[in-house]
Amino acid sequence: MSPLRRSVNTALWAMCAADSMAMPVHWYYNIDDIHKDFGGWICGFMSPRDRHPSSILNLSNTAGSGRTAWSSGSKPPDVVGNVILHDKLDLWKNSRGSVHYHQGLQSGDNTLNVLCSLRVFLSLVSGCFSDVSRPEARAAVMSDYVSFLTTPGSHRDSYAESFHRDFFSSWQDARPTSPSEVLVFAEQRSRNKLSSPSHDSQLDAIGCLPMILPFILLSASANEDLAVSAAVEFVKLTHPHPKVPEYVSIYCRVLHAVLGGASVRQEAERALRRLEAWEESRSYARKAARFPRGSDQQLGVHQSAVSYLGLACYTKGALSSLFYLAHEFHDDITGGILANANCGDRGTSKGSIEAPLLKKLTKESFRLLF
């Protein structure tokens, strides 16, 4: 197996492992709750608890993006339960208000975003596209995406973030399904949203990255600009927000370089400088270096760094914190995956795109994680 092929395989494995590891503590904003709920820090794959200490699932908009905000009498039709997540609406409407976002998943399972990423990879590979930046490639991916999410029983996850709900709130009227029809619909929707005077902040979120990952992995031997173009043109269909293409470009250039053998630390530093987060990241890295590697004291520094750089889902802050972790764990994929999980918040999306940057996948990595 060539070094490039091995890097692509490692990236896919790492994406799935990091997502599964962080799934039970997704959106744990108080990191003490991780220790409390799981009897210590996450050190292996675990199932989620029935109760989530900071869940606001019942406040989320079941008809589209964001949270519920309409008055009685003006409620649009639910997407959750009717178009996607067919048997999950009762969880979103639960009056207890503490339902885990990934109710129904078990230890080692992947979340919906990573399942969608894997579907993208399969669609591109099975389509035998010589150039994944072509419109036909995006059409095939989007058609499969529609089929996957609208088919009852296609997955077990109970959560779909705003970009899924917003897409299908628009899709449910005409319901296009063929590759050409879905692409035309998605492109028109994207143009409308990007030209709007106001933009949905929920679309400027780190969840924009998992589904673009296969476009870069399958363009690893191609020209960097072509690879980035493939990812950017696709993300405009799922996350039509004016800020997103720049952030996707930053991530894609780092991943493309790392797949080609570039230094993870150097590429992460370059990205952090572009995100105007390098000085803060370097300060936290120096503090972390004072403690033994893998110690609770060092983890505490990493948790503080992630909290400061970007604890929420918004892309710039989340990218900053994931590049910080990639810089610190550039040669330790197991440590990076575990540290990401134990920082809580959007650990699933951040982990699934941080881990593919890391190297040194060994038999020991498998033993420690599995």
Coordinates of C-alpha atoms in Angstrom, one line a residue:
M1 CA 0.0 0.0 0.0
S2 CA 1.4 3.4 -1.0
P3 CA 2.0 6.0 1.8
L4 CA -0.8 8.2 0.3
R5 CA -3.3 5.3 0.2
R6 CA -2.4 4.5 3.8
S7 CA -2.9 8.1 4.9
V8 CA -6.4 8.1 3.3
N9 CA -7.3 4.9 5.0
T10 CA -6.0 6.2 8.3
A11 CA -8.0 9.4 7.9
L12 CA -11.3 7.4 7.4
W13 CA -10.6 5.2 10.4
A14 CA -9.7 8.1 12.6
M15 CA -12.8 10.1 11.6
C16 CA -15.1 7.2 12.6
A17 CA -13.2 6.5 15.8
A18 CA -13.1 10.1 17.0
D19 CA -16.8 10.6 16.3
S20 CA -17.7 7.4 18.2
M21 CA -15.5 8.2 21.1
A22 CA -17.0 11.7 21.6
M23 CA -20.6 10.7 20.9
P24 CA -21.7 9.9 24.5
V25 CA -20.5 13.4 25.6
H26 CA -21.6 15.4 22.7
W27 CA -22.7 18.9 23.9
Y28 CA -21.5 18.3 27.4
Y29 CA -20.5 22.0 28.0
N30 CA -19.7 21.4 31.7
I31 CA -16.8 19.1 31.6
D32 CA -17.3 18.1 35.2
D33 CA -20.5 16.3 34.0
I34 CA -18.3 14.0 31.9
H35 CA -16.4 12.8 35.0
K36 CA -19.6 12.5 37.0
D37 CA -21.7 10.6 34.4
F38 CA -19.0 8.2 33.3
G39 CA -17.1 7.7 36.6
G40 CA -14.0 9.4 35.2
W41 CA -12.7 10.7 31.9
I42 CA -13.6 8.9 28.7
C43 CA -11.0 6.3 28.0
G44 CA -12.8 4.0 25.5
F45 CA -16.0 3.6 23.5
M46 CA -19.1 4.0 25.6
S47 CA -22.8 4.2 25.2
P48 CA -24.6 7.5 25.9
R49 CA -26.5 7.9 29.2
D50 CA -30.3 8.2 28.9
R51 CA -30.2 11.5 30.6
H52 CA -28.1 14.4 29.2
P53 CA -27.2 17.0 31.8
S54 CA -27.4 20.0 29.5
S55 CA -29.7 18.9 26.7
I56 CA -31.9 21.5 25.0
L57 CA -33.2 19.0 22.4
N58 CA -36.8 19.9 23.3
L59 CA -36.1 23.5 22.5
S60 CA -34.8 22.7 19.0
N61 CA -36.8 23.5 16.0
T62 CA -38.4 20.4 14.6
A63 CA -39.5 22.2 11.4
G64 CA -36.1 23.7 10.4
S65 CA -33.0 25.4 11.7
G66 CA -32.2 26.6 15.2
R67 CA -34.6 26.7 18.1
T68 CA -38.3 26.9 18.2
A69 CA -39.3 30.5 17.9
W70 CA -42.8 30.8 16.3
S71 CA -46.0 31.8 18.0
S72 CA -48.9 29.5 18.3
G73 CA -50.9 29.2 15.1
S74 CA -48.0 29.9 12.8
K75 CA -46.0 26.7 13.2
P76 CA -44.7 25.2 9.9
P77 CA -44.9 21.4 9.4
D78 CA -42.4 19.3 11.3
V79 CA -39.4 17.9 9.3
V80 CA -38.4 15.7 12.2
G81 CA -40.7 12.7 12.3
N82 CA -42.3 13.4 8.9
V83 CA -39.4 13.7 6.5
I84 CA -36.3 12.7 8.5
L85 CA -35.8 10.9 11.8
H86 CA -39.1 9.2 11.3
D87 CA -39.6 7.6 14.6
K88 CA -37.7 10.1 16.8
L89 CA -40.2 13.1 17.1
D90 CA -41.3 11.9 20.6
L91 CA -37.7 12.4 21.9
W92 CA -37.6 16.0 20.6
K93 CA -41.0 16.7 22.2
N94 CA -40.1 15.1 25.5
S95 CA -41.2 17.4 28.4
R96 CA -38.3 16.2 30.6
G97 CA -35.9 18.3 28.6
S98 CA -32.9 16.1 29.4
V99 CA -33.0 13.5 26.6
H100 CA -29.6 12.6 25.1
Y101 CA -29.1 13.9 21.6
H102 CA -27.9 10.4 20.4
Q103 CA -30.6 8.3 22.1
G104 CA -30.5 4.8 20.5
L105 CA -26.8 4.7 19.6
Q106 CA -24.6 2.2 21.3
S107 CA -20.9 2.0 22.2
G108 CA -18.8 2.4 19.0
D109 CA -21.7 3.7 16.9
N110 CA -21.3 6.7 14.6
T111 CA -23.4 9.9 14.6
L112 CA -25.5 10.9 11.6
N113 CA -23.0 13.4 10.3
V114 CA -20.2 10.8 10.0
L115 CA -22.7 8.3 8.5
C116 CA -23.4 11.0 5.9
S117 CA -19.7 11.4 5.3
L118 CA -19.3 7.7 4.7
R119 CA -22.2 7.8 2.3
V120 CA -20.5 10.6 0.4
F121 CA -17.3 8.5 0.1
L122 CA -19.3 5.5 -1.2
S123 CA -21.2 7.6 -3.7
L124 CA -18.0 9.1 -5.1
V125 CA -16.2 5.8 -5.3
S126 CA -19.1 3.9 -6.8
G127 CA -19.6 6.6 -9.3
C128 CA -16.1 6.2 -10.5
F129 CA -15.7 10.0 -10.9
S130 CA -12.3 10.9 -12.3
D131 CA -12.8 14.4 -11.0
V132 CA -14.9 14.8 -7.9
S133 CA -15.1 18.6 -8.5
R134 CA -17.5 18.0 -11.4
P135 CA -21.3 18.8 -11.0
E136 CA -22.2 15.1 -11.7
A137 CA -20.3 14.1 -8.6
R138 CA -22.2 16.6 -6.4
A139 CA -25.4 15.5 -8.0
A140 CA -24.8 11.8 -7.1
V141 CA -23.9 12.7 -3.6
M142 CA -26.9 14.9 -3.0
S143 CA -29.3 12.4 -4.4
D144 CA -27.9 9.7 -2.2
Y145 CA -28.1 12.1 0.8
V146 CA -31.8 12.7 0.2
S147 CA -32.5 9.0 -0.2
F148 CA -30.6 8.1 3.0
L149 CA -32.2 10.7 5.3
T150 CA -35.7 10.2 4.0
T151 CA -35.7 6.4 4.2
P152 CA -37.2 5.2 7.5
G153 CA -34.8 2.9 9.4
S154 CA -31.7 3.9 7.5
H155 CA -29.9 4.8 10.7
R156 CA -30.4 4.8 14.5
D157 CA -29.3 8.3 15.4
S158 CA -32.0 10.5 17.0
Y159 CA -30.3 13.9 16.2
A160 CA -30.0 15.9 13.0
E161 CA -28.4 19.3 13.4
S162 CA -29.8 22.5 11.9
F163 CA -28.3 22.2 8.4
H164 CA -30.1 18.8 7.8
R165 CA -33.4 20.2 9.1
D166 CA -33.1 23.4 7.2
F167 CA -32.3 21.6 3.9
F168 CA -35.3 19.3 4.2
S169 CA -37.7 22.0 5.3
S170 CA -37.1 23.5 1.8
W171 CA -36.9 20.1 0.1
Q172 CA -40.3 18.8 1.4
D173 CA -42.5 20.8 -1.0
A174 CA -41.2 19.7 -4.4
R175 CA -39.3 16.6 -3.1
P176 CA -36.8 16.1 -5.9
T177 CA -35.0 12.7 -5.9
S178 CA -33.1 12.2 -9.1
P179 CA -29.4 13.4 -9.1
S180 CA -30.1 16.1 -11.7
E181 CA -33.3 17.3 -9.9
V182 CA -31.7 17.4 -6.5
L183 CA -28.7 19.3 -7.8
V184 CA -30.8 21.9 -9.5
F185 CA -32.9 22.3 -6.3
A186 CA -29.8 22.5 -4.0
E187 CA -28.0 25.0 -6.3
Q188 CA -31.1 27.3 -6.4
R189 CA -31.6 27.1 -2.7
S190 CA -27.9 28.0 -2.2
R191 CA -28.1 31.0 -4.5
N192 CA -31.2 32.2 -2.7
K193 CA -29.6 31.9 0.8
L194 CA -26.2 33.4 -0.2
S195 CA -27.9 36.4 -1.9
S196 CA -30.2 37.0 1.1
P197 CA -29.5 40.2 3.2
S198 CA -29.6 38.1 6.3
H199 CA -27.9 34.7 6.9
D200 CA -28.7 31.8 9.2
S201 CA -25.9 31.7 11.8
Q202 CA -26.7 28.0 12.4
L203 CA -25.2 27.2 9.0
D204 CA -21.9 28.7 10.0
A205 CA -21.1 25.6 12.1
I206 CA -18.4 23.0 12.3
G207 CA -20.8 20.4 11.1
C208 CA -20.1 21.7 7.6
L209 CA -16.8 19.7 7.5
P210 CA -17.5 16.0 7.8
M211 CA -19.3 15.7 4.5
I212 CA -16.6 17.5 2.6
L213 CA -13.9 15.2 3.9
P214 CA -14.3 12.5 1.2
F215 CA -13.9 15.1 -1.5
I216 CA -10.4 15.9 -0.2
L217 CA -9.4 12.3 0.6
L218 CA -10.3 11.3 -3.0
S219 CA -8.5 14.3 -4.4
A220 CA -5.3 13.7 -2.3
S221 CA -3.2 13.1 -5.4
A222 CA -4.8 16.0 -7.4
N223 CA -3.8 19.6 -7.5
E224 CA -4.5 21.3 -4.1
D225 CA -6.7 24.1 -5.7
L226 CA -8.8 21.5 -7.5
A227 CA -9.3 19.5 -4.3
V228 CA -10.3 22.6 -2.4
S229 CA -12.7 23.7 -5.1
A230 CA -14.4 20.3 -5.0
A231 CA -15.0 20.7 -1.3
V232 CA -16.1 24.3 -1.4
E233 CA -18.5 23.9 -4.2
F234 CA -20.1 21.0 -2.4
V235 CA -20.4 22.7 1.0
K236 CA -22.3 25.6 -0.6
L237 CA -25.1 23.1 -1.2
T238 CA -25.3 22.0 2.5
H239 CA -24.2 25.1 4.3
P240 CA -25.0 28.2 2.2
H241 CA -23.4 30.8 4.4
P242 CA -20.9 33.4 3.2
K243 CA -18.3 32.7 5.8
V244 CA -18.2 28.9 5.4
P245 CA -16.2 28.7 2.1
E246 CA -13.2 30.4 3.7
Y247 CA -13.1 28.2 6.7
V248 CA -13.6 25.0 4.6
S249 CA -10.7 26.2 2.4
I250 CA -8.4 26.6 5.4
Y251 CA -9.2 23.1 6.7
C252 CA -8.9 21.5 3.2
R253 CA -5.5 23.0 2.5
V254 CA -4.2 21.6 5.8
L255 CA -5.6 18.1 5.2
H256 CA -4.4 18.0 1.6
A257 CA -0.9 19.0 2.7
V258 CA -0.9 16.5 5.6
L259 CA -2.0 13.7 3.3
G260 CA 0.9 14.5 1.1
G261 CA 3.4 14.2 3.9
A262 CA 3.5 17.7 5.3
S263 CA 4.2 18.4 9.0
V264 CA 0.9 18.4 11.1
R265 CA 2.4 20.8 13.6
Q266 CA 3.5 23.3 10.9
E267 CA 0.3 23.1 9.0
A268 CA -1.8 23.5 12.2
E269 CA 0.3 26.5 13.2
R270 CA -0.2 28.1 9.8
A271 CA -4.0 27.5 10.1
L272 CA -4.1 29.0 13.6
R273 CA -2.3 32.1 12.3
R274 CA -4.9 32.5 9.6
L275 CA -7.6 32.1 12.2
E276 CA -5.9 34.7 14.4
A277 CA -5.6 32.2 17.2
W278 CA -1.9 31.2 17.2
E279 CA -0.7 33.4 20.1
E280 CA -3.4 32.1 22.5
S281 CA -2.8 28.5 21.3
R282 CA 0.9 28.8 21.8
S283 CA 0.4 30.1 25.4
Y284 CA -1.8 27.1 26.2
A285 CA 0.7 24.7 24.6
R286 CA 3.4 26.1 26.8
K287 CA 1.3 25.6 29.9
A288 CA 0.4 22.1 28.9
A289 CA 4.1 21.2 28.4
R290 CA 4.7 21.8 32.1
F291 CA 2.8 18.6 33.0
P292 CA 3.4 14.9 32.2
R293 CA 1.9 13.8 28.9
G294 CA -1.5 12.3 29.4
S295 CA -1.9 13.5 33.0
D296 CA -5.1 15.0 34.3
Q297 CA -3.2 18.3 34.8
Q298 CA -2.3 18.5 31.2
L299 CA -5.8 17.5 30.1
G300 CA -7.1 20.3 32.2
V301 CA -5.0 22.8 30.2
H302 CA -6.3 21.4 27.0
Q303 CA -9.9 21.6 28.2
S304 CA -9.3 25.3 29.2
A305 CA -7.8 25.9 25.7
V306 CA -10.7 24.5 23.9
S307 CA -13.1 26.4 26.1
Y308 CA -11.3 29.6 25.4
L309 CA -10.7 29.1 21.6
G310 CA -14.1 27.9 20.7
L311 CA -16.4 25.7 22.8
A312 CA -19.5 26.2 20.7
C313 CA -20.4 25.0 17.2
Y314 CA -19.5 28.1 15.2
T315 CA -16.9 27.3 12.6
K316 CA -14.1 29.7 13.4
G317 CA -13.8 29.0 17.1
A318 CA -14.3 25.3 16.6
L319 CA -11.7 25.2 13.9
S320 CA -9.3 27.0 16.2
S321 CA -9.7 24.6 19.0
L322 CA -9.4 21.5 16.7
F323 CA -6.2 22.9 15.2
Y324 CA -4.9 23.5 18.7
L325 CA -5.5 19.8 19.5
A326 CA -4.0 18.7 16.2
H327 CA -0.9 20.7 17.0
E328 CA -0.5 19.2 20.4
F329 CA -1.3 15.6 19.4
H330 CA 0.3 15.6 16.0
D331 CA 2.1 12.3 16.7
D332 CA -0.4 10.7 19.0
I333 CA -3.7 9.8 17.4
T334 CA -5.0 7.9 20.5
G335 CA -4.2 10.8 22.8
G336 CA -5.8 13.3 20.4
I337 CA -9.0 11.4 20.1
L338 CA -9.3 10.9 23.8
A339 CA -8.5 14.6 24.6
N340 CA -11.1 15.8 22.1
A341 CA -13.8 13.6 23.7
N342 CA -12.9 14.8 27.1
C343 CA -13.3 18.4 26.1
G344 CA -17.0 17.8 25.5
D345 CA -19.1 20.3 23.5
R346 CA -19.1 19.6 19.7
G347 CA -16.6 16.8 20.1
T348 CA -18.2 14.6 17.5
S349 CA -17.8 17.0 14.6
K350 CA -14.5 18.4 15.8
G351 CA -13.1 15.0 16.5
S352 CA -14.1 13.6 13.2
I353 CA -12.2 16.3 11.3
E354 CA -9.3 16.7 13.8
A355 CA -8.4 13.0 13.9
P356 CA -7.8 12.6 10.1
L357 CA -5.0 15.2 10.5
L358 CA -3.1 13.0 13.0
K359 CA -0.6 10.4 12.3
K360 CA 1.0 7.2 13.7
L361 CA -1.9 4.8 13.5
T362 CA -0.4 1.6 15.0
K363 CA -1.5 -1.7 16.4
E364 CA -1.1 -0.1 19.8
S365 CA -3.6 2.6 18.8
F366 CA -6.1 -0.1 18.1
R367 CA -5.4 -1.9 21.3
L368 CA -5.8 1.2 23.4
L369 CA -9.1 2.3 21.7
F370 CA -10.7 -1.1 21.2

